[in-house]
Amino acid sequence: MTISETLTGRAAAALDVSRAARSSKVAAVVMVAAAGLLAALPFLVFSTVTDTLVNLFVLIALASMWNLLAGFGGLVSVGQQAYIGIGAYAVIALADLGVQPYLALPLAALTCALFAVPTSWLAFRLRGDYFAVGTWVIAEVYRLLVVRIDSVGGGSGKGLTGLSGIDQTLRGALTYWIALALALATIGGCYLLLRGRLGLALMAVRDEETAAGSAGIDVGRAKRLVYLVAAAGCGAAGGVITVSSLSVNPDSIFSVQWSAYMIFIVVIGGIGFIEGPLLGALIFFGLQQLLADYGSWYLVLLGAVGIVVALWLPGGLWGMVRGRTGLSLFPVGYHVRMR
């Protein structure tokens, strides 16, 4: 063995390489406890509280999917409302066929993933700003197609069947638990996905697509896979919205406002961080609850907050926290310390 090999071996032995820092492990315990408390909430508070929290969980799920798509995959979409609408109408159609609406939710997510396959072939022919505008146009096309289908209510929308036999309190609790499970599944799914080889491939494609391809990464496969995952997640969220509201309207469910919410939440929370959508959704939801009665001033304040964060905190609020403390609740990289 040479002297250089000996020194290299000693240096490696002096290093401790791990996935998570001690603070991340403590944060994981706190988050598990918080998830348990949230799961028990229907037994502790009135249904009005849990009904309101369903909206928060839906926002977390939607923002996590958009962050996965844009923050890690580099695919800035303004048309994810297409899959929210498809998922919502899939639940309506399946319920009309006799499928229990709660059981229809995973089928709605699968339906959106199937729709995303041909859609991706069309959308991926576009790049950059053209991709963003193209996804919005595709969403509008889907809305116009749904409006012309009389069996799902056409332009007037349609009510959800199949839940009338369930007690209202039990139905509210079930909807709450499913929405909570969706939020946890989207966050956990993003975490597991980004810890693997696909996560490294996505971030390489996001940073420089040409270089990633020359390094042996299947760029088309990586982008298409994350697009399908995001479509399925948005479709499941659309299904939860339908189960919660018990009806669907094409103009509201296919509204570009959903994409605006996702973008706003991720920008203020921190794009490219798994924690970003969670923090951004909490802030957005809080502002929504506090300022909704102020009419247009509510929207003005939201816009002002977005502008301030975009100009002075390009990494979002979590980017600022991460830069100052090094804290990572969902570590996808490695920590190297001296023994």
Protein backbone atom coordinates (compact mmCIF):
# COMPACT_ATOMS: atom_id res chain seq x y z
CA MET A 1 0.00 0.00 0.00
CA THR A 2 1.35 3.42 -0.94
CA ILE A 3 1.66 6.40 1.41
CA SER A 4 -1.14 8.26 -0.43
CA GLU A 5 -3.49 5.29 -0.12
CA THR A 6 -2.74 5.06 3.60
CA LEU A 7 -3.46 8.77 4.13
CA THR A 8 -6.68 8.52 2.09
CA GLY A 9 -7.86 5.56 4.16
CA ARG A 10 -7.13 7.38 7.43
CA ALA A 11 -8.98 10.49 6.22
CA ALA A 12 -12.02 8.43 5.24
CA ALA A 13 -11.99 6.67 8.61
CA ALA A 14 -12.03 10.05 10.35
CA LEU A 15 -15.24 11.10 8.58
CA ASP A 16 -18.78 10.23 9.59
CA VAL A 17 -21.20 10.28 6.64
CA SER A 18 -24.94 10.12 7.33
CA ARG A 19 -28.20 11.01 5.67
CA ALA A 20 -29.68 13.00 8.54
CA ALA A 21 -28.23 15.38 11.10
CA ARG A 22 -29.22 15.18 14.76
CA SER A 23 -31.61 18.13 14.33
CA SER A 24 -33.35 16.29 11.49
CA LYS A 25 -33.94 13.26 13.70
CA VAL A 26 -35.43 15.41 16.45
CA ALA A 27 -37.62 17.18 13.89
CA ALA A 28 -38.79 13.81 12.57
CA VAL A 29 -39.99 12.80 16.05
CA VAL A 30 -41.82 16.12 16.43
CA MET A 31 -43.49 15.74 13.02
CA VAL A 32 -44.64 12.20 13.81
CA ALA A 33 -46.16 13.45 17.05
CA ALA A 34 -47.83 16.33 15.19
CA ALA A 35 -49.26 13.90 12.61
CA GLY A 36 -50.68 11.76 15.43
CA LEU A 37 -52.28 14.82 17.02
CA LEU A 38 -53.80 15.88 13.71
CA ALA A 39 -55.19 12.38 13.19
CA ALA A 40 -56.93 12.56 16.57
CA LEU A 41 -58.32 16.04 15.95
CA PRO A 42 -61.86 14.94 14.88
CA PHE A 43 -62.30 13.56 18.41
CA LEU A 44 -61.08 16.79 20.04
CA VAL A 45 -62.61 19.72 18.14
CA PHE A 46 -65.79 20.71 16.34
CA SER A 47 -66.36 19.65 12.75
CA THR A 48 -66.08 23.25 11.55
CA VAL A 49 -62.37 23.18 12.45
CA THR A 50 -61.65 19.91 10.66
CA ASP A 51 -63.68 20.96 7.63
CA THR A 52 -61.51 24.08 7.35
CA LEU A 53 -58.30 22.07 7.73
CA VAL A 54 -59.28 19.91 4.76
CA ASN A 55 -58.56 22.95 2.57
CA LEU A 56 -55.11 23.31 4.17
CA PHE A 57 -54.24 19.67 3.49
CA VAL A 58 -55.36 20.01 -0.13
CA LEU A 59 -53.15 23.09 -0.56
CA ILE A 60 -50.16 21.24 0.93
CA ALA A 61 -50.68 18.34 -1.48
CA LEU A 62 -51.07 20.58 -4.53
CA ALA A 63 -48.07 22.76 -3.64
CA SER A 64 -45.91 19.69 -2.99
CA MET A 65 -46.74 18.34 -6.43
CA TRP A 66 -45.99 21.67 -8.13
CA ASN A 67 -42.72 21.97 -6.20
CA LEU A 68 -41.75 18.47 -7.30
CA LEU A 69 -42.54 19.37 -10.88
CA ALA A 70 -40.94 22.83 -11.03
CA GLY A 71 -38.58 23.00 -8.08
CA PHE A 72 -36.89 19.65 -8.67
CA GLY A 73 -37.80 18.77 -12.25
CA GLY A 74 -37.49 22.23 -13.79
CA LEU A 75 -40.95 21.92 -15.39
CA VAL A 76 -42.78 25.19 -14.69
CA SER A 77 -46.42 24.33 -15.37
CA VAL A 78 -49.36 26.74 -15.25
CA GLY A 79 -51.83 24.02 -16.16
CA GLN A 80 -51.93 21.58 -13.23
CA GLN A 81 -55.58 22.53 -12.78
CA ALA A 82 -56.21 20.19 -15.71
CA TYR A 83 -55.55 17.18 -13.46
CA ILE A 84 -57.40 18.70 -10.50
CA GLY A 85 -60.45 18.89 -12.76
CA ILE A 86 -59.97 15.45 -14.28
CA GLY A 87 -59.59 13.91 -10.83
CA ALA A 88 -62.73 15.67 -9.59
CA TYR A 89 -64.81 14.56 -12.54
CA ALA A 90 -63.40 11.04 -12.37
CA VAL A 91 -64.84 10.73 -8.85
CA ILE A 92 -68.21 12.05 -10.10
CA ALA A 93 -68.26 9.59 -13.03
CA LEU A 94 -67.15 6.61 -10.93
CA ALA A 95 -69.74 7.42 -8.26
CA ASP A 96 -72.44 7.42 -10.95
CA LEU A 97 -71.26 3.93 -11.91
CA GLY A 98 -71.74 2.71 -8.35
CA VAL A 99 -68.20 3.06 -7.00
CA GLN A 100 -68.06 4.34 -3.41
CA PRO A 101 -66.65 7.90 -3.67
CA TYR A 102 -63.90 7.34 -1.10
CA LEU A 103 -62.76 4.23 -2.96
CA ALA A 104 -62.89 6.23 -6.20
CA LEU A 105 -60.11 8.59 -5.05
CA PRO A 106 -57.15 6.31 -5.90
CA LEU A 107 -58.86 5.43 -9.17
CA ALA A 108 -59.15 9.15 -9.92
CA ALA A 109 -55.41 9.55 -9.32
CA LEU A 110 -54.72 6.63 -11.66
CA THR A 111 -57.04 8.17 -14.27
CA CYS A 112 -55.06 11.41 -14.16
CA ALA A 113 -51.79 9.54 -14.58
CA LEU A 114 -53.23 7.82 -17.67
CA PHE A 115 -54.39 11.15 -19.10
CA ALA A 116 -50.95 12.60 -18.42
CA VAL A 117 -49.21 10.08 -20.66
CA PRO A 118 -50.52 11.42 -24.02
CA THR A 119 -50.58 14.96 -22.63
CA SER A 120 -46.88 14.77 -21.79
CA TRP A 121 -46.00 13.76 -25.34
CA LEU A 122 -47.61 16.99 -26.52
CA ALA A 123 -46.44 19.28 -23.70
CA PHE A 124 -42.81 18.10 -23.78
CA ARG A 125 -42.45 19.31 -27.34
CA LEU A 126 -42.37 22.79 -25.78
CA ARG A 127 -39.60 24.39 -23.72
CA GLY A 128 -39.36 27.11 -21.10
CA ASP A 129 -42.07 29.77 -21.27
CA TYR A 130 -43.77 27.95 -24.14
CA PHE A 131 -44.16 24.89 -21.91
CA ALA A 132 -45.79 26.99 -19.17
CA VAL A 133 -48.25 28.62 -21.57
CA GLY A 134 -48.85 25.32 -23.37
CA THR A 135 -49.89 23.54 -20.17
CA TRP A 136 -52.40 26.31 -19.45
CA VAL A 137 -53.86 25.94 -22.96
CA ILE A 138 -54.10 22.16 -22.50
CA ALA A 139 -56.01 22.70 -19.24
CA GLU A 140 -58.45 24.98 -21.04
CA VAL A 141 -58.95 22.35 -23.73
CA TYR A 142 -59.82 19.77 -21.10
CA ARG A 143 -62.30 22.19 -19.52
CA LEU A 144 -64.01 22.84 -22.84
CA LEU A 145 -64.27 19.10 -23.48
CA VAL A 146 -65.84 18.46 -20.06
CA VAL A 147 -68.37 21.27 -20.58
CA ARG A 148 -69.68 19.42 -23.63
CA ILE A 149 -70.30 16.14 -21.79
CA ASP A 150 -73.91 16.14 -20.63
CA SER A 151 -73.54 13.01 -18.48
CA VAL A 152 -71.35 14.93 -16.00
CA GLY A 153 -73.52 18.04 -15.95
CA GLY A 154 -72.04 20.03 -18.82
CA GLY A 155 -71.36 23.66 -18.02
CA SER A 156 -73.51 23.61 -14.87
CA GLY A 157 -71.54 20.95 -13.07
CA LYS A 158 -72.96 18.05 -11.09
CA GLY A 159 -73.49 16.85 -7.53
CA LEU A 160 -71.75 13.84 -6.02
CA THR A 161 -73.81 10.72 -5.35
CA GLY A 162 -73.02 7.80 -3.08
CA LEU A 163 -72.46 9.58 0.24
CA SER A 164 -76.06 10.27 1.26
CA GLY A 165 -76.25 7.12 3.40
CA ILE A 166 -73.28 8.11 5.61
CA ASP A 167 -73.80 10.11 8.80
CA GLN A 168 -72.73 13.72 8.29
CA THR A 169 -70.31 13.72 11.25
CA LEU A 170 -68.72 10.47 10.15
CA ARG A 171 -68.49 11.72 6.57
CA GLY A 172 -66.71 14.87 7.71
CA ALA A 173 -64.24 12.85 9.78
CA LEU A 174 -63.53 10.43 6.92
CA THR A 175 -62.96 13.31 4.51
CA TYR A 176 -60.61 14.95 7.01
CA TRP A 177 -58.57 11.77 7.50
CA ILE A 178 -58.31 11.16 3.76
CA ALA A 179 -57.20 14.75 3.17
CA LEU A 180 -54.60 14.42 5.94
CA ALA A 181 -53.39 11.13 4.49
CA LEU A 182 -53.08 12.77 1.08
CA ALA A 183 -50.97 15.63 2.47
CA LEU A 184 -48.69 13.21 4.33
CA ALA A 185 -48.44 10.91 1.32
CA THR A 186 -47.42 13.71 -1.04
CA ILE A 187 -44.76 15.02 1.34
CA GLY A 188 -43.46 11.54 2.15
CA GLY A 189 -43.61 10.47 -1.49
CA CYS A 190 -41.56 13.46 -2.60
CA TYR A 191 -39.03 12.74 0.14
CA LEU A 192 -38.60 9.08 -0.80
CA LEU A 193 -38.48 9.85 -4.51
CA LEU A 194 -35.83 12.55 -4.13
CA ARG A 195 -33.60 10.40 -1.92
CA GLY A 196 -33.13 7.91 -4.74
CA ARG A 197 -31.45 7.94 -8.12
CA LEU A 198 -34.45 9.58 -9.74
CA GLY A 199 -34.11 12.54 -7.39
CA LEU A 200 -30.48 13.06 -8.40
CA ALA A 201 -31.46 12.71 -12.06
CA LEU A 202 -34.25 15.27 -11.70
CA MET A 203 -32.02 17.87 -10.08
CA ALA A 204 -29.36 17.32 -12.74
CA VAL A 205 -31.96 17.80 -15.49
CA ARG A 206 -33.26 20.92 -13.75
CA ASP A 207 -29.79 22.47 -13.50
CA GLU A 208 -28.60 21.64 -17.02
CA GLU A 209 -30.59 19.31 -19.25
CA THR A 210 -27.93 18.93 -21.94
CA ALA A 211 -25.18 18.08 -19.46
CA ALA A 212 -27.46 15.61 -17.69
CA GLY A 213 -28.17 13.84 -20.97
CA SER A 214 -24.48 13.65 -21.84
CA ALA A 215 -23.82 12.10 -18.41
CA GLY A 216 -26.07 9.16 -19.27
CA ILE A 217 -29.34 10.31 -17.66
CA ASP A 218 -32.51 9.45 -19.56
CA VAL A 219 -33.87 13.00 -19.53
CA GLY A 220 -37.18 12.21 -21.21
CA ARG A 221 -37.95 9.33 -18.84
CA ALA A 222 -37.12 11.34 -15.71
CA LYS A 223 -39.26 14.31 -16.77
CA ARG A 224 -42.17 12.14 -17.85
CA LEU A 225 -42.15 10.13 -14.63
CA VAL A 226 -42.25 13.22 -12.41
CA TYR A 227 -44.98 14.69 -14.62
CA LEU A 228 -47.11 11.56 -14.14
CA VAL A 229 -46.55 11.59 -10.37
CA ALA A 230 -47.56 15.27 -10.16
CA ALA A 231 -50.65 14.60 -12.27
CA ALA A 232 -51.72 11.72 -10.02
CA GLY A 233 -51.21 13.83 -6.88
CA CYS A 234 -53.22 16.74 -8.28
CA GLY A 235 -55.93 14.34 -9.40
CA ALA A 236 -56.23 12.88 -5.90
CA ALA A 237 -56.47 16.42 -4.51
CA GLY A 238 -59.23 17.21 -7.01
CA GLY A 239 -61.09 14.13 -5.84
CA VAL A 240 -60.81 15.23 -2.20
CA ILE A 241 -62.17 18.67 -3.16
CA THR A 242 -65.20 16.98 -4.74
CA VAL A 243 -65.81 14.69 -1.76
CA SER A 244 -65.54 17.69 0.57
CA SER A 245 -67.82 20.02 -1.40
CA LEU A 246 -70.17 17.24 -2.67
CA SER A 247 -70.35 18.87 -6.12
CA VAL A 248 -68.16 20.07 -8.94
CA ASN A 249 -68.32 22.97 -11.38
CA PRO A 250 -66.06 23.08 -14.46
CA ASP A 251 -65.29 26.79 -14.27
CA SER A 252 -64.08 26.61 -10.67
CA ILE A 253 -62.34 23.23 -10.69
CA PHE A 254 -60.45 23.98 -13.93
CA SER A 255 -59.66 27.55 -12.86
CA VAL A 256 -56.09 28.78 -13.33
CA GLN A 257 -56.43 30.14 -9.80
CA TRP A 258 -55.36 26.71 -8.54
CA SER A 259 -52.02 27.02 -10.31
CA ALA A 260 -51.70 30.57 -8.97
CA TYR A 261 -52.19 29.23 -5.44
CA MET A 262 -49.55 26.54 -5.98
CA ILE A 263 -47.00 28.97 -7.38
CA PHE A 264 -47.60 31.53 -4.62
CA ILE A 265 -47.27 28.93 -1.86
CA VAL A 266 -44.07 27.45 -3.25
CA VAL A 267 -42.47 30.84 -3.94
CA ILE A 268 -43.04 32.20 -0.44
CA GLY A 269 -42.25 28.88 1.24
CA GLY A 270 -39.14 28.04 -0.75
CA ILE A 271 -38.93 26.42 -4.16
CA GLY A 272 -36.64 23.42 -4.37
CA PHE A 273 -37.11 22.47 -0.69
CA ILE A 274 -39.52 19.77 0.46
CA GLU A 275 -40.26 21.93 3.48
CA GLY A 276 -41.15 24.92 1.27
CA PRO A 277 -44.71 23.93 0.30
CA LEU A 278 -45.50 22.98 3.91
CA LEU A 279 -44.38 26.33 5.30
CA GLY A 280 -45.85 28.30 2.40
CA ALA A 281 -49.22 26.56 2.71
CA LEU A 282 -49.40 27.35 6.43
CA ILE A 283 -48.68 31.03 5.75
CA PHE A 284 -51.08 31.24 2.81
CA PHE A 285 -53.83 29.45 4.74
CA GLY A 286 -53.33 31.76 7.72
CA LEU A 287 -53.55 34.87 5.55
CA GLN A 288 -56.58 33.43 3.80
CA GLN A 289 -58.40 32.88 7.08
CA LEU A 290 -57.44 36.25 8.60
CA LEU A 291 -58.00 38.49 5.59
CA ALA A 292 -60.73 36.83 3.54
CA ASP A 293 -63.33 39.31 4.84
CA TYR A 294 -61.39 42.29 3.46
CA GLY A 295 -62.36 41.66 -0.15
CA SER A 296 -59.90 42.84 -2.79
CA TRP A 297 -57.43 44.04 -0.13
CA TYR A 298 -56.86 40.39 0.73
CA LEU A 299 -55.61 39.75 -2.80
CA VAL A 300 -53.53 42.93 -2.78
CA LEU A 301 -51.76 41.85 0.42
CA LEU A 302 -51.10 38.37 -0.95
CA GLY A 303 -49.58 39.92 -4.06
CA ALA A 304 -47.43 42.27 -1.96
CA VAL A 305 -46.15 39.36 0.15
CA GLY A 306 -45.29 37.41 -3.00
CA ILE A 307 -43.41 40.35 -4.53
CA VAL A 308 -41.41 41.01 -1.34
CA VAL A 309 -40.38 37.37 -1.00
CA ALA A 310 -39.50 37.03 -4.69
CA LEU A 311 -37.31 40.17 -4.63
CA TRP A 312 -35.53 39.85 -1.28
CA LEU A 313 -35.79 36.12 -0.50
CA PRO A 314 -35.31 34.23 -3.77
CA GLY A 315 -34.97 30.99 -1.83
CA GLY A 316 -38.22 31.62 0.02
CA LEU A 317 -38.70 31.66 3.77
CA TRP A 318 -37.38 28.15 4.22
CA GLY A 319 -34.33 29.02 2.13
CA MET A 320 -33.61 31.81 4.60
CA VAL A 321 -34.06 29.44 7.57
CA ARG A 322 -31.88 26.80 5.93
CA GLY A 323 -29.15 29.32 5.13
CA ARG A 324 -28.98 30.65 8.69
CA THR A 325 -29.43 27.44 10.68
CA GLY A 326 -28.61 24.58 8.31
CA LEU A 327 -31.80 22.86 9.46
CA SER A 328 -33.29 20.26 7.11
CA LEU A 329 -36.46 18.43 8.08
CA PHE A 330 -36.31 16.21 5.00
CA PRO A 331 -32.61 15.65 4.18
CA VAL A 332 -32.12 14.26 0.70
CA GLY A 333 -28.34 14.77 0.65
CA TYR A 334 -25.54 13.67 2.94
CA HIS A 335 -23.99 15.15 6.10
CA VAL A 336 -20.24 14.76 6.53
CA ARG A 337 -18.74 15.27 10.00
CA MET A 338 -15.38 14.59 11.62
CA ARG A 339 -15.45 11.70 14.06
